[in-house]
Every structure is written in structure tokens, then in C-alpha cells.
Amino acid sequence: MIITGKTLPFGTSVAGNGGTPVSGGDTLAKSQNGADISDKAKFRRNIGVDGLTLSGPALVYPGVTHEYTITGWSDFSAYDVSVSTGTASVKNGVITLLVPVDATGAITLTVTRNNVQYAFTLDVSPVFILPPQITSPTDGSTGVDFNATMTVSDFVCSREGADSYLKTQWEVSAGPGYYTDEEIALAEFNGELIQEYNVVAVRDSSGTTLALDIPVVVSDDSEEGVLNQLTSNWNIKYRPEDNRSYRVRRGATYRVRARHVGRSLVSGWSGYVTFTISDEPIVKPVIMLPANGETDVDAAAVIQASAFSLQHGAEDELSASEWQIATDADFTDVVWQKTGNDSTAAISGNTLKRSSIYYARMRYKGGKTGYSAYSDSVNFTTAPHFLPTKEIAMILQPDGAPDAHFNTPVFSRDGEWLFVGAPNAYDDSGSGSKSGVVYALKKNGQTWVLAQAITQTTARDWQQFGRGLAFATSSLFVSSMDGVYEYTLSGDNWVGSVVSEGYSSSPNSDKFSVSSDGNTVAFQVYVYSFGYIARVLTRRDGVWTPLSIQAPDKRLEFAHSMSVSSDGAVLAVGAKTSNDPRVKNAVYVYRFTDSGWVPEYTVREPETFKNSVFGEKVVISPDGLLLFAAGGEKYNAPDSFIYAWRFENGEWKESGRVSISAGGEYVGFKFARDMLICRQTNMEYIRDTGTHKVVSRAGFYSVNPDNGHLTLKASAETISFVSGVDSQITDGFALSDDGATLAMGVYDSTQGTNSNAVVIFTEGGAAE
């Protein structure tokens, strides 16, 4: 409500209802929203004996600053103001009043002029929604793209919980001269956050505006999110009476304002923001990754930009993409640049230094229209240590049969020892076919030297000692057909002791998991009367106690993969079938209690695939709060995923999935250094030689601890060759605790009889 008027001469009376207005001093009151101005509770004025009047709102809002103009202000008079609640000041005839956030009822504003006081009673709105502010684009901005991002401040209610967010209304209008009285501006928001909506035209007095109702959009992190970001194509157009449709003009100026709508109340409109659409034919790209200000960026990081797109009316095709990285924001010191033809670019090695700040930008080139504008630059800081993506060595199997499977590596906690299992190898005497050996290699600079070949005391055929390896604290744990063994370092040798004996299966590393303290060991066992079960050994006061978990669904191979948390309290178990398409694979979570292992959560495969890998690989995070499982189709890269769940408020909740884009057969993943490491192979047949080229990759994914979301940081890759597709394609890999060294088991038939090998990667890509 705005109160305006002229001063009254001293002693003049004011006419009541039906009376005649004061001659020469008409007083007008106008409601901005059409409310009944006879409602004296909302709209009030107070006229002093000496004719003092104010122009300003009679209804005020907690936490908001209001202004009042003193009509008849005179520089020859002395003014002062005070307020019963809040703060007030006066300058050059304008009173500024700040209402406290906890104000209720009414406020008395007292104006003193020449020692005469005049009191004004202002009603305080009991509940209100704070008018939003448009934060993007900024007022007066130019070169705004059709795919610009509009953002507003969050929904805020003056009294918490009194109202909740419903939607945001946007009003977009054209600048002078762009539309006639019969035309109306229309904004269609087609971004990824926006669902279907109904557009309702609301003309103002000039017929050039439209209020656009946007439906509620629920964010990933909240059941009722605030819609404060609209990604649009800026498909702004006007509709004349003949219903013709025209899109916004390049270089045209528009203005926008917004307001929040709650379940009960509506905020006031934000201020107007005026902006001008870019006149460039190619939309200015936006760098998506790395994010602006991101830290711990790896040397082998990938830069990703928004897709090549055109302003409306432009015709062109992508010809090239140009990328730059510099040490300064002005790009006077460019340290890396690349020309490609895609929206992504991998940073080449030996480009970036550790713990350094860099700036990245890119632009597109069209075949007809030339270059786009450069993207806004993003700055990022490289990690103090880069991920191991540089191949430095290949360790061949020291001895044994060609099919020894020298491919299951694990590091000691200090990274000084590398153990590699060769479960099909002969023992040192040449007897004991496939009895198995674990090779202990000691670090010596950038190389590894064989220090010991560990075997069981009595070697026998098909013992498969070393098929599963795990390291905890200062102990190496080894699985075999005869049981589980623990080895500790004594002098220069690793000396073993029996953890448990007498099992009829030899679980590999996926089916064999040890807690970080070494006091919980979980592995798969086959029992003729029950089928596959999970055997869990717990050590208390030096004594191992076994417990068994039977399969909830005997149609599935239970304990096909296992993972135990660092403290041994949470166990994830995968189960799958290979011969019954009617049965969905499953992942089970158990928690250790005084009653033993209690089932806590079961999830069946979310989707159906012909060669499903769901249940083949499961990983529980060290703290037991995040669960990951492989999913999708085994030999179809576009349908390969990692599913994630988070334990929150006493229950497991699905937190999404990430597509594995490296391609090929999905073969394994595990946690290391707060990252999820994914191992994959991809085979390509070479017709000329009759061999297969095998590309083995390890992708390093950072893990958001709050929601389990994964982000690919870098990848390591090695290439080997095999004469045929057989069981020799390996899945073993390990990362040292400090994240500086990666070991990956491979099979390469070009190496002769020693076809098994372990490839070593170290910190790569650093510019010295």
C-alpha cells in the first residue's frame, strides 16, 4: 500500500466518508494488488496537526528494510525519527526503517519535526515469503546465450515451517520496440530440470508480459527442493493474435523478474533484471569439468564442456574444438592447448605441476561461421600427488607353468612389499601340479625384487594356494583349497600360521575379504549339503571363531563376491545365477550383533540383462556407510553400471548409479585411498595375426561421502596381446595405501612361457 498526499493547512479538517475532499489537497490511496483500501488494518495514514504525511507501506515485513518519503520536506526544519521496535534513520526526507525478524503485531514509527512528534502505526505481517533476488543473469549483462542459466535465491519464509515451497513464477518481457500491444513475450523452459507444464498467459496493462508457472522440481538431496535454477534454451518468442510464432532475436534485450509461491502465501516480485541476448551464431560454451574452484585435480584429468549448439536461426556444423590451459587468468602463459572435434579433451601427460593453480577455457569452431566466444574460464588446483597412471614396469612371473595365473597382487600397508598370487603354479620342486605360490617382492627404488616364494608346507595337486590375497595391518592373508592362512614378517621372511582349515573351495579375491584390523575374515565355501555359503571368522583374544551364513535363495550362487567393512561390523554379499533368467541376482547386507550376523538389507537387480553382472562384484566402504555393486550386461559397455546405496538414519537408501564408459568386459572394483578403483578389459580381434589386442584399464573414481556419487578422476591403461579369448584374461589389481602405485595383473602370450605378468604404474603426468 502506497500512501501519498499533500500537506493540510493548519486547522483544516479532513472530510469523512461522503464528504468533500480538501480543496487543493487531494489525497489518493492506491492498492498495488487491488485490495480493498477500506481495510484500515492494512492501509493506514496518519496526518499531523502541522500537516506531516508519509509515502510508504502501512504493512511491513519482519527482516525487511522499508523506506518512507516525508512529503513537504523542508531543509529549514529539524527532523528526527524513532521506532518502538527495530531501527530507523532519516536523510534528505527519506526514512529508512529496518523491521526485526522477530517483530509481531504493530510498530510505532515516531517522526519529530521542530520538536513536534507525529506517531504512525504500522502493521507487521505475521508471516510472509521473502521476495527472491535474481542472481543470474546479472542486470545489464550482454552476450547472454540461449542456453543461459537463470538462478534465483532460495525460498525463505519469515517464520520457519509456516509455509513451504510450491513453485516459482517467472515474468519475461521484451524491451521497448520489440513487441506491439497485441504481442506477448513467452519463455519456454526446456532444460533438464523442467518437466511438463501448462503455460497460462497473464497480460499486464501494456500487454507485453507473461507469468509462467513452473511445477515443483524435487532435487536429489531433498524431498521438497527449492527451484532456484532453470536451465533453458531461451526459446523466448511472442505470439501475435494470428498465433504466429517467432523466436527471440539475437542481440535483443529482455527483462525478467520472479516470485516464489508457497502453499499459502506468495512473495513479492523480485526486482527487474535486464539482459541482452548474444549476437554470436554459436552458443558460448560452458566448461562443466573440472568445476570452477575444484581442488585435487589429477594430471590425467578430462576437461568437459557443454555441447556444440547454435543460436536460433543460425546454421552451421561443428568443425573443431580448441582447448587451453594457462597459469594466469589472462591466458598470457598457456602451458597446454589442443584442437579436437568433441566436447571433451584429455589433458596430456607432463603438463601440470602438483599443488598448482591453473585456468582452463575452450571454444568451438563452425565450418561456416567461424569461432564461438571463449567459454568463461574455470580455475582449478592440482592435487599434491597425482594418481598412478604412468606405466613404468612389467614384472614377469618368476617361474612355474605358463597358466600359473600370476595375476593377483596386493600391497603391504607401508607399500614396501608387493605380493602376487599364482594359484596354478607348481611349487619349487616342480611337483604339486597347480599347488600355488605367493611371490613376495620387495620394493627397490622404482623396481621390485623377488624376495621370497611362499608355499604351503605340504604341496599337493590343485591346492590353488594364493588364489585370494588380502593385507590387513601387518599380516598377509591367503586363501587356498585347504583353508585360510595368515603370514607375518619375521626377519626377512614371511612366516605363516593356520587361520582355518578343511574347506572344499578356493575363493578368489572377490570372494575373500578381510577387515582392516585383520580380526574378521569372510570367504566363500562350498558345502555339499547346503551349496555355497559365506564363512566368517572372527578373532577375539587370539582365538578364531567361525560362523556361517547360508544362502537366502538357493537358486543363486551365494557369496559370489564379499566385502567387509574396516571394523568387521558390516558385510556385503553378492549372489548370482548363470542359468535361470527368471531369477534376479541379489546383494545382501549383514550386520554383526550379539546374535551373530543379522540380515539388514536385500536388493534385487534393478534391471534385467541377458548376461547380468549384478552380484558378481560388491564393495562396502571402509566406514560401512556406502555400498556399491556392479550392474548391467557383462559384454556390453553401454549397459555397464555401478549402483550405489548409502546407510542413513538406520536404513539403506539407493543413491544412484554411474555408467562405466571405459568399455568392454567388467571385471572388478575395490576401495582404496577413499576412491573406488574399477578394473576393466576390452578385447579387439586382430585379423592379420589371429590374436586379440587386450586393453586393460583402471578407472579412479572419487567418492562423495555424503551421497555416494562417483566422479571419474583419471584412468590407467596398458595393452597386451593374447592368442585367444580364454580364462587367462585376468582381473587382479591393487593400489598402495598412499595411492602412488598401481599393480595390474595381465596375460600376454607374446611373453612366451611366462605369459602372466603384473604391470606397475606410478604417479604420472607431472611437469617438473
Coordinates of N, CA and C in Angstrom, one line a residue, residues 340-512:
G340 N 40.6 -30.4 -31.1 CA 39.8 -31.6 -31.3 C 38.6 -31.4 -32.0
N341 N 37.6 -32.3 -31.9 CA 36.3 -32.2 -32.6 C 35.2 -32.7 -31.7
D342 N 35.4 -32.6 -30.4 CA 34.4 -33.1 -29.4 C 34.3 -32.1 -28.3
S343 N 33.4 -32.5 -27.3 CA 33.1 -31.7 -26.2 C 34.0 -32.1 -25.0
T344 N 34.9 -33.0 -25.1 CA 35.8 -33.4 -24.1 C 37.2 -33.5 -24.6
A345 N 38.2 -33.3 -23.7 CA 39.6 -33.3 -24.1 C 40.4 -33.8 -22.9
A346 N 41.2 -34.8 -23.1 CA 42.1 -35.4 -22.0 C 43.4 -34.6 -22.0
I347 N 43.7 -34.2 -20.8 CA 45.0 -33.4 -20.6 C 46.2 -34.4 -20.8
S348 N 47.1 -34.0 -21.6 CA 48.2 -34.9 -21.9 C 49.2 -34.9 -20.7
G349 N 50.0 -35.9 -20.7 CA 51.0 -36.0 -19.6 C 52.1 -35.0 -19.6
N350 N 52.7 -34.8 -18.4 CA 53.8 -33.9 -18.2 C 53.4 -32.5 -18.5
T351 N 52.1 -32.1 -18.2 CA 51.6 -30.8 -18.5 C 51.5 -30.0 -17.2
L352 N 50.9 -30.6 -16.2 CA 50.6 -29.9 -14.9 C 51.5 -30.2 -13.8
K353 N 51.8 -29.2 -13.0 CA 52.6 -29.4 -11.8 C 51.7 -29.7 -10.6
R354 N 52.2 -30.3 -9.6 CA 51.5 -30.7 -8.4 C 51.2 -29.4 -7.6
S355 N 50.0 -29.4 -6.9 CA 49.6 -28.3 -6.0 C 49.7 -26.9 -6.6
S356 N 49.3 -26.8 -7.9 CA 49.3 -25.6 -8.6 C 48.0 -25.2 -9.1
I357 N 47.8 -23.8 -9.3 CA 46.5 -23.3 -9.8 C 46.6 -23.1 -11.3
Y358 N 45.6 -23.6 -12.0 CA 45.6 -23.4 -13.5 C 44.2 -22.8 -13.9
Y359 N 44.1 -22.3 -15.1 CA 42.9 -21.8 -15.7 C 42.7 -22.5 -17.0
A360 N 41.4 -22.9 -17.3 CA 41.1 -23.6 -18.5 C 39.9 -22.9 -19.2
R361 N 40.0 -22.9 -20.5 CA 38.9 -22.3 -21.3 C 38.9 -23.1 -22.7
M362 N 37.8 -23.0 -23.4 CA 37.7 -23.6 -24.7 C 36.7 -22.8 -25.6
R363 N 36.7 -23.1 -26.9 CA 35.8 -22.5 -27.8 C 35.5 -23.5 -29.0
Y364 N 34.4 -23.3 -29.6 CA 34.1 -24.1 -30.8 C 34.3 -23.4 -32.0
K365 N 34.5 -24.1 -33.1 CA 34.6 -23.5 -34.4 C 33.6 -24.2 -35.4
G366 N 32.8 -23.3 -36.0 CA 31.9 -23.8 -37.0 C 32.5 -23.8 -38.4
G367 N 32.0 -24.7 -39.2 CA 32.5 -24.8 -40.6 C 32.2 -23.5 -41.4
K368 N 31.1 -22.8 -41.1 CA 30.7 -21.7 -41.9 C 30.9 -20.3 -41.1
T369 N 30.6 -20.3 -39.8 CA 30.5 -19.1 -39.1 C 31.8 -18.7 -38.3
G370 N 32.8 -19.6 -38.3 CA 34.0 -19.4 -37.6 C 33.9 -19.7 -36.1
Y371 N 34.6 -19.0 -35.3 CA 34.8 -19.3 -33.9 C 33.6 -18.8 -33.0
S372 N 33.3 -19.5 -32.0 CA 32.4 -19.0 -30.9 C 33.2 -18.1 -30.0
A373 N 32.6 -17.5 -29.1 CA 33.3 -16.8 -28.0 C 34.0 -17.9 -27.1
Y374 N 35.1 -17.5 -26.5 CA 35.7 -18.4 -25.5 C 34.7 -18.6 -24.3
S375 N 34.7 -19.8 -23.8 CA 33.9 -20.0 -22.5 C 34.5 -19.2 -21.4
D376 N 33.7 -18.9 -20.4 CA 34.3 -18.3 -19.2 C 35.3 -19.3 -18.7
S377 N 36.4 -18.8 -18.2 CA 37.5 -19.7 -17.7 C 37.1 -20.2 -16.4
V378 N 37.6 -21.4 -16.1 CA 37.5 -22.0 -14.7 C 38.9 -22.2 -14.2
N379 N 39.0 -22.0 -12.9 CA 40.3 -22.3 -12.2 C 40.2 -23.5 -11.4
F380 N 41.3 -24.2 -11.3 CA 41.3 -25.5 -10.5 C 42.7 -25.6 -10.0
T381 N 42.8 -26.4 -8.9 CA 44.1 -26.6 -8.3 C 44.4 -28.1 -8.4
T382 N 45.6 -28.4 -8.8 CA 46.0 -29.8 -8.9 C 46.3 -30.4 -7.6
A383 N 46.3 -31.7 -7.5 CA 46.5 -32.5 -6.3 C 47.9 -32.5 -5.9
P384 N 48.2 -32.6 -4.6 CA 49.6 -32.7 -4.2 C 50.3 -33.9 -4.7
H385 N 49.5 -35.0 -4.9 CA 50.1 -36.2 -5.5 C 49.1 -36.6 -6.6
F386 N 49.7 -37.0 -7.8 CA 48.9 -37.4 -8.9 C 48.6 -38.9 -8.8
L387 N 47.6 -39.4 -9.5 CA 47.2 -40.8 -9.5 C 48.2 -41.6 -10.3
P388 N 48.4 -42.8 -10.0 CA 49.3 -43.7 -10.8 C 48.8 -44.1 -12.1
T389 N 49.1 -43.3 -13.1 CA 48.6 -43.6 -14.5 C 49.7 -43.8 -15.5
K390 N 51.0 -43.7 -15.0 CA 52.1 -43.9 -15.9 C 52.7 -45.3 -15.7
E391 N 52.7 -46.1 -16.8 CA 53.3 -47.4 -16.7 C 54.8 -47.4 -16.7
I392 N 55.4 -48.0 -15.7 CA 56.9 -48.0 -15.6 C 57.5 -49.3 -15.6
A393 N 56.8 -50.4 -15.4 CA 57.5 -51.7 -15.4 C 56.5 -52.8 -15.6
M394 N 57.0 -54.0 -16.1 CA 56.2 -55.2 -16.1 C 57.0 -56.3 -15.4
I395 N 56.4 -56.9 -14.4 CA 57.0 -57.9 -13.6 C 56.5 -59.3 -14.2
L396 N 57.4 -60.1 -14.8 CA 57.0 -61.3 -15.3 C 57.0 -62.4 -14.2
Q397 N 56.2 -63.4 -14.4 CA 56.1 -64.5 -13.5 C 57.5 -65.1 -13.3
P398 N 58.0 -65.2 -12.1 CA 59.4 -65.7 -11.9 C 59.6 -67.1 -12.4
D399 N 58.7 -68.0 -12.2 CA 58.8 -69.4 -12.7 C 57.4 -70.1 -12.6
G400 N 57.4 -71.4 -13.0 CA 56.1 -72.1 -13.0 C 55.5 -72.3 -14.3
A401 N 54.3 -72.9 -14.3 CA 53.7 -73.3 -15.6 C 53.2 -72.0 -16.3
P402 N 53.0 -72.1 -17.6 CA 52.5 -71.0 -18.4 C 51.1 -70.4 -17.9
D403 N 50.3 -71.3 -17.4 CA 49.0 -70.9 -17.0 C 48.9 -70.7 -15.5
A404 N 50.0 -70.2 -14.9 CA 50.0 -70.1 -13.4 C 49.1 -69.1 -12.8
H405 N 48.6 -68.2 -13.6 CA 47.7 -67.1 -13.1 C 48.5 -66.2 -12.1
F406 N 49.6 -65.8 -12.5 CA 50.4 -64.8 -11.8 C 49.8 -63.4 -12.0
N407 N 48.7 -63.2 -11.2 CA 47.9 -62.0 -11.6 C 47.1 -61.4 -10.4
T408 N 47.3 -61.9 -9.2 CA 46.5 -61.4 -8.0 C 47.4 -60.6 -7.1
P409 N 47.6 -59.3 -7.3 CA 48.5 -58.5 -6.5 C 47.8 -57.9 -5.3
V410 N 48.6 -57.6 -4.2 CA 48.2 -56.9 -3.1 C 49.4 -56.2 -2.5
F411 N 49.3 -55.0 -2.0 CA 50.4 -54.3 -1.4 C 50.3 -54.4 0.2
S412 N 51.5 -54.3 0.8 CA 51.5 -54.2 2.3 C 51.1 -52.8 2.6
R413 N 50.7 -52.5 3.9 CA 50.2 -51.2 4.3 C 51.3 -50.1 4.0
D414 N 52.5 -50.4 4.2 CA 53.5 -49.3 4.0 C 54.0 -49.2 2.5
G415 N 53.5 -50.1 1.7 CA 53.8 -50.0 0.3 C 55.2 -50.6 -0.1
E416 N 55.9 -51.2 0.9 CA 57.2 -51.7 0.6 C 57.2 -53.1 0.1
W417 N 56.1 -53.8 0.2 CA 56.0 -55.2 -0.3 C 54.9 -55.3 -1.3
L418 N 55.1 -56.1 -2.3 CA 54.1 -56.4 -3.3 C 54.0 -57.9 -3.3
F419 N 52.8 -58.5 -3.0 CA 52.5 -59.9 -3.1 C 51.7 -60.2 -4.3
V420 N 52.1 -61.3 -5.0 CA 51.3 -61.7 -6.2 C 51.0 -63.2 -6.1
G421 N 49.8 -63.5 -6.2 CA 49.4 -64.9 -6.1 C 49.4 -65.5 -7.5
A422 N 49.9 -66.8 -7.5 CA 49.9 -67.6 -8.7 C 49.3 -68.9 -8.4
P423 N 48.0 -69.0 -8.3 CA 47.4 -70.2 -7.7 C 47.5 -71.5 -8.6
N424 N 47.9 -71.4 -9.9 CA 48.1 -72.5 -10.7 C 49.5 -72.9 -10.9
A425 N 50.4 -72.3 -10.2 CA 51.8 -72.5 -10.3 C 52.2 -73.8 -9.6
Y426 N 53.4 -74.4 -10.1 CA 54.0 -75.5 -9.5 C 54.8 -75.0 -8.3
D427 N 55.0 -75.9 -7.3 CA 55.9 -75.5 -6.2 C 57.4 -75.5 -6.7
D428 N 58.3 -75.2 -5.8 CA 59.7 -75.0 -6.2 C 60.3 -76.3 -6.7
S429 N 59.8 -77.5 -6.2 CA 60.4 -78.8 -6.6 C 59.9 -79.2 -8.0
G430 N 58.9 -78.6 -8.5 CA 58.3 -79.0 -9.8 C 57.2 -80.0 -9.6
S431 N 56.9 -80.4 -8.4 CA 55.8 -81.3 -8.1 C 54.7 -80.5 -7.6
G432 N 53.6 -81.2 -7.4 CA 52.4 -80.5 -6.9 C 51.8 -79.6 -7.9
S433 N 51.2 -80.2 -8.9 CA 50.6 -79.5 -10.1 C 49.5 -78.5 -9.6
K434 N 49.7 -77.3 -9.9 CA 48.7 -76.2 -9.6 C 48.6 -76.1 -8.0
S435 N 49.6 -76.4 -7.3 CA 49.6 -76.2 -5.9 C 49.6 -74.8 -5.5
G436 N 50.2 -73.9 -6.2 CA 50.1 -72.5 -6.0 C 51.3 -71.9 -5.2
V437 N 51.6 -70.7 -5.6 CA 52.7 -69.9 -5.0 C 52.3 -68.5 -4.8
V438 N 52.7 -67.9 -3.7 CA 52.6 -66.4 -3.5 C 54.0 -65.8 -3.5
Y439 N 54.2 -64.9 -4.5 CA 55.5 -64.3 -4.6 C 55.6 -63.0 -3.8
A440 N 56.6 -62.9 -2.9 CA 56.8 -61.7 -2.2 C 57.9 -60.9 -2.8
L441 N 57.6 -59.7 -3.3 CA 58.5 -58.8 -3.9 C 58.8 -57.6 -3.1
K442 N 60.1 -57.2 -2.9 CA 60.5 -56.1 -2.1 C 60.7 -54.9 -3.0
K443 N 60.3 -53.7 -2.6 CA 60.5 -52.5 -3.3 C 61.9 -52.1 -3.3
N444 N 62.5 -51.7 -4.5 CA 63.8 -51.3 -4.5 C 63.9 -50.1 -5.5
G445 N 63.6 -48.9 -5.0 CA 63.5 -47.7 -5.9 C 62.2 -47.8 -6.7
Q446 N 62.4 -47.8 -8.1 CA 61.3 -47.9 -9.0 C 61.1 -49.3 -9.4
T447 N 61.8 -50.3 -8.9 CA 61.7 -51.7 -9.3 C 61.3 -52.5 -8.1
W448 N 60.9 -53.8 -8.4 CA 60.6 -54.7 -7.3 C 61.4 -56.0 -7.5
V449 N 62.0 -56.5 -6.4 CA 62.9 -57.6 -6.4 C 62.2 -58.8 -5.7
L450 N 62.3 -59.9 -6.3 CA 61.7 -61.1 -5.7 C 62.5 -61.5 -4.4
A451 N 61.8 -61.5 -3.3 CA 62.4 -61.8 -2.0 C 62.1 -63.2 -1.5
Q452 N 60.9 -63.7 -1.8 CA 60.5 -65.0 -1.3 C 59.4 -65.6 -2.1
A453 N 59.4 -66.9 -2.3 CA 58.3 -67.6 -2.9 C 57.6 -68.4 -1.8
I454 N 56.4 -68.0 -1.4 CA 55.7 -68.5 -0.3 C 54.8 -69.7 -0.7
T455 N 55.0 -70.9 -0.1 CA 54.2 -72.0 -0.5 C 53.7 -72.6 0.8
Q456 N 52.7 -73.5 0.7 CA 52.3 -74.3 1.9 C 53.3 -75.3 2.2
T457 N 53.3 -75.8 3.4 CA 54.3 -76.8 3.9 C 54.2 -78.0 3.1
T458 N 53.0 -78.5 2.8 CA 52.8 -79.8 2.0 C 52.1 -79.4 0.7
A459 N 52.8 -79.4 -0.4 CA 52.2 -79.1 -1.6 C 51.5 -80.3 -2.2
R460 N 50.3 -80.1 -2.8 CA 49.6 -81.1 -3.4 C 48.9 -80.6 -4.6
D461 N 48.4 -81.5 -5.5 CA 47.7 -81.0 -6.7 C 46.5 -80.2 -6.4
W462 N 46.2 -79.2 -7.2 CA 45.0 -78.4 -7.2 C 44.8 -77.7 -5.8
Q463 N 45.8 -77.4 -5.1 CA 45.7 -76.7 -3.9 C 45.3 -75.3 -4.1
Q464 N 45.8 -74.7 -5.2 CA 45.5 -73.3 -5.6 C 45.7 -72.3 -4.4
F465 N 46.8 -72.5 -3.8 CA 47.3 -71.6 -2.8 C 47.6 -70.2 -3.4
G466 N 47.0 -69.1 -2.9 CA 47.3 -67.8 -3.4 C 46.2 -67.3 -4.3
R467 N 45.1 -68.0 -4.4 CA 44.0 -67.5 -5.3 C 43.4 -66.3 -4.8
G468 N 43.3 -66.2 -3.5 CA 42.8 -65.0 -2.8 C 43.8 -64.4 -1.9
L469 N 44.1 -63.1 -2.0 CA 45.0 -62.4 -1.2 C 44.4 -61.1 -0.5
A470 N 44.7 -60.9 0.7 CA 44.3 -59.6 1.4 C 45.4 -59.3 2.4
F471 N 45.5 -57.9 2.6 CA 46.5 -57.5 3.6 C 45.8 -56.6 4.6
A472 N 46.1 -56.9 5.9 CA 45.5 -56.1 7.0 C 46.5 -55.9 8.1
T473 N 46.6 -54.6 8.5 CA 47.6 -54.2 9.5 C 49.0 -54.6 9.0
S474 N 49.5 -55.7 9.6 CA 50.8 -56.2 9.3 C 50.8 -57.6 8.8
S475 N 49.7 -58.1 8.4 CA 49.5 -59.5 8.1 C 49.0 -59.7 6.7
L476 N 49.6 -60.8 6.0 CA 49.1 -61.2 4.7 C 48.2 -62.4 4.9
F477 N 47.0 -62.3 4.3 CA 46.0 -63.5 4.4 C 46.0 -64.1 3.0
V478 N 46.0 -65.4 3.0 CA 46.0 -66.2 1.7 C 44.9 -67.3 1.8
S479 N 44.2 -67.4 0.7 CA 43.2 -68.5 0.7 C 43.7 -69.6 -0.2
S480 N 43.2 -70.8 0.0 CA 43.5 -72.0 -0.8 C 42.4 -73.0 -0.7
M481 N 42.5 -74.1 -1.4 CA 41.5 -75.2 -1.3 C 41.5 -75.8 0.1
D482 N 42.6 -75.6 0.9 CA 42.7 -76.2 2.2 C 42.4 -75.3 3.3
G483 N 42.1 -74.0 3.0 CA 41.7 -73.1 4.1 C 42.3 -71.8 3.9
V484 N 42.4 -71.0 5.0 CA 42.9 -69.7 5.1 C 44.2 -69.6 6.0
Y485 N 45.2 -68.8 5.5 CA 46.4 -68.8 6.2 C 46.8 -67.3 6.5
E486 N 47.5 -67.0 7.6 CA 48.0 -65.7 7.9 C 49.5 -65.7 8.0
Y487 N 50.1 -64.7 7.3 CA 51.6 -64.6 7.3 C 52.0 -63.3 7.8
T488 N 53.0 -63.3 8.7 CA 53.6 -62.1 9.3 C 55.1 -62.1 9.0
L489 N 55.7 -60.9 9.0 CA 57.2 -60.8 8.6 C 58.0 -61.1 9.9
S490 N 58.9 -62.1 9.7 CA 59.8 -62.5 10.8 C 61.2 -62.4 10.2
G491 N 62.0 -61.3 10.6 CA 63.3 -61.1 9.9 C 63.1 -60.7 8.5
D492 N 63.6 -61.5 7.6 CA 63.5 -61.2 6.2 C 62.5 -62.1 5.5
N493 N 61.8 -63.0 6.2 CA 60.9 -63.9 5.7 C 59.5 -63.8 6.2
W494 N 58.5 -64.2 5.4 CA 57.1 -64.2 5.8 C 56.8 -65.6 6.3
V495 N 56.3 -65.7 7.5 CA 56.1 -66.9 8.2 C 54.6 -67.1 8.4
G496 N 54.0 -68.3 8.1 CA 52.6 -68.5 8.1 C 52.1 -69.2 9.3
S497 N 50.8 -69.0 9.6 CA 50.1 -69.8 10.6 C 48.7 -70.1 10.0
V498 N 48.0 -71.1 10.5 CA 46.7 -71.5 10.0 C 45.6 -70.7 10.7
V499 N 44.8 -70.1 9.9 CA 43.6 -69.5 10.4 C 42.4 -70.4 10.5
S500 N 42.2 -71.2 9.4 CA 41.2 -72.2 9.4 C 41.5 -73.2 8.3
E501 N 41.2 -74.4 8.5 CA 41.5 -75.5 7.5 C 40.2 -76.3 7.1
G502 N 40.4 -77.0 6.0 CA 39.4 -78.0 5.7 C 38.2 -77.6 4.8
Y503 N 38.4 -76.6 4.0 CA 37.3 -76.2 3.1 C 37.5 -76.7 1.7
S504 N 36.4 -76.9 1.0 CA 36.5 -77.6 -0.3 C 36.4 -76.6 -1.5
S505 N 36.8 -75.3 -1.2 CA 36.8 -74.4 -2.3 C 37.9 -73.4 -2.1
S506 N 38.3 -72.7 -3.2 CA 39.5 -71.8 -3.1 C 39.0 -70.4 -3.6
P507 N 38.5 -69.6 -2.7 CA 37.9 -68.3 -3.1 C 38.9 -67.4 -3.6
N508 N 38.6 -66.7 -4.8 CA 39.5 -65.7 -5.3 C 39.3 -64.4 -4.5
S509 N 40.0 -63.4 -4.9 CA 40.0 -62.1 -4.0 C 38.6 -61.5 -4.0
D510 N 37.8 -61.7 -5.0 CA 36.4 -61.1 -4.9 C 35.6 -61.8 -3.9
K511 N 35.9 -63.1 -3.6 CA 35.1 -63.9 -2.7 C 35.8 -64.1 -1.3
F512 N 36.8 -63.2 -1.1 CA 37.7 -63.3 0.1 C 37.9 -61.9 0.6

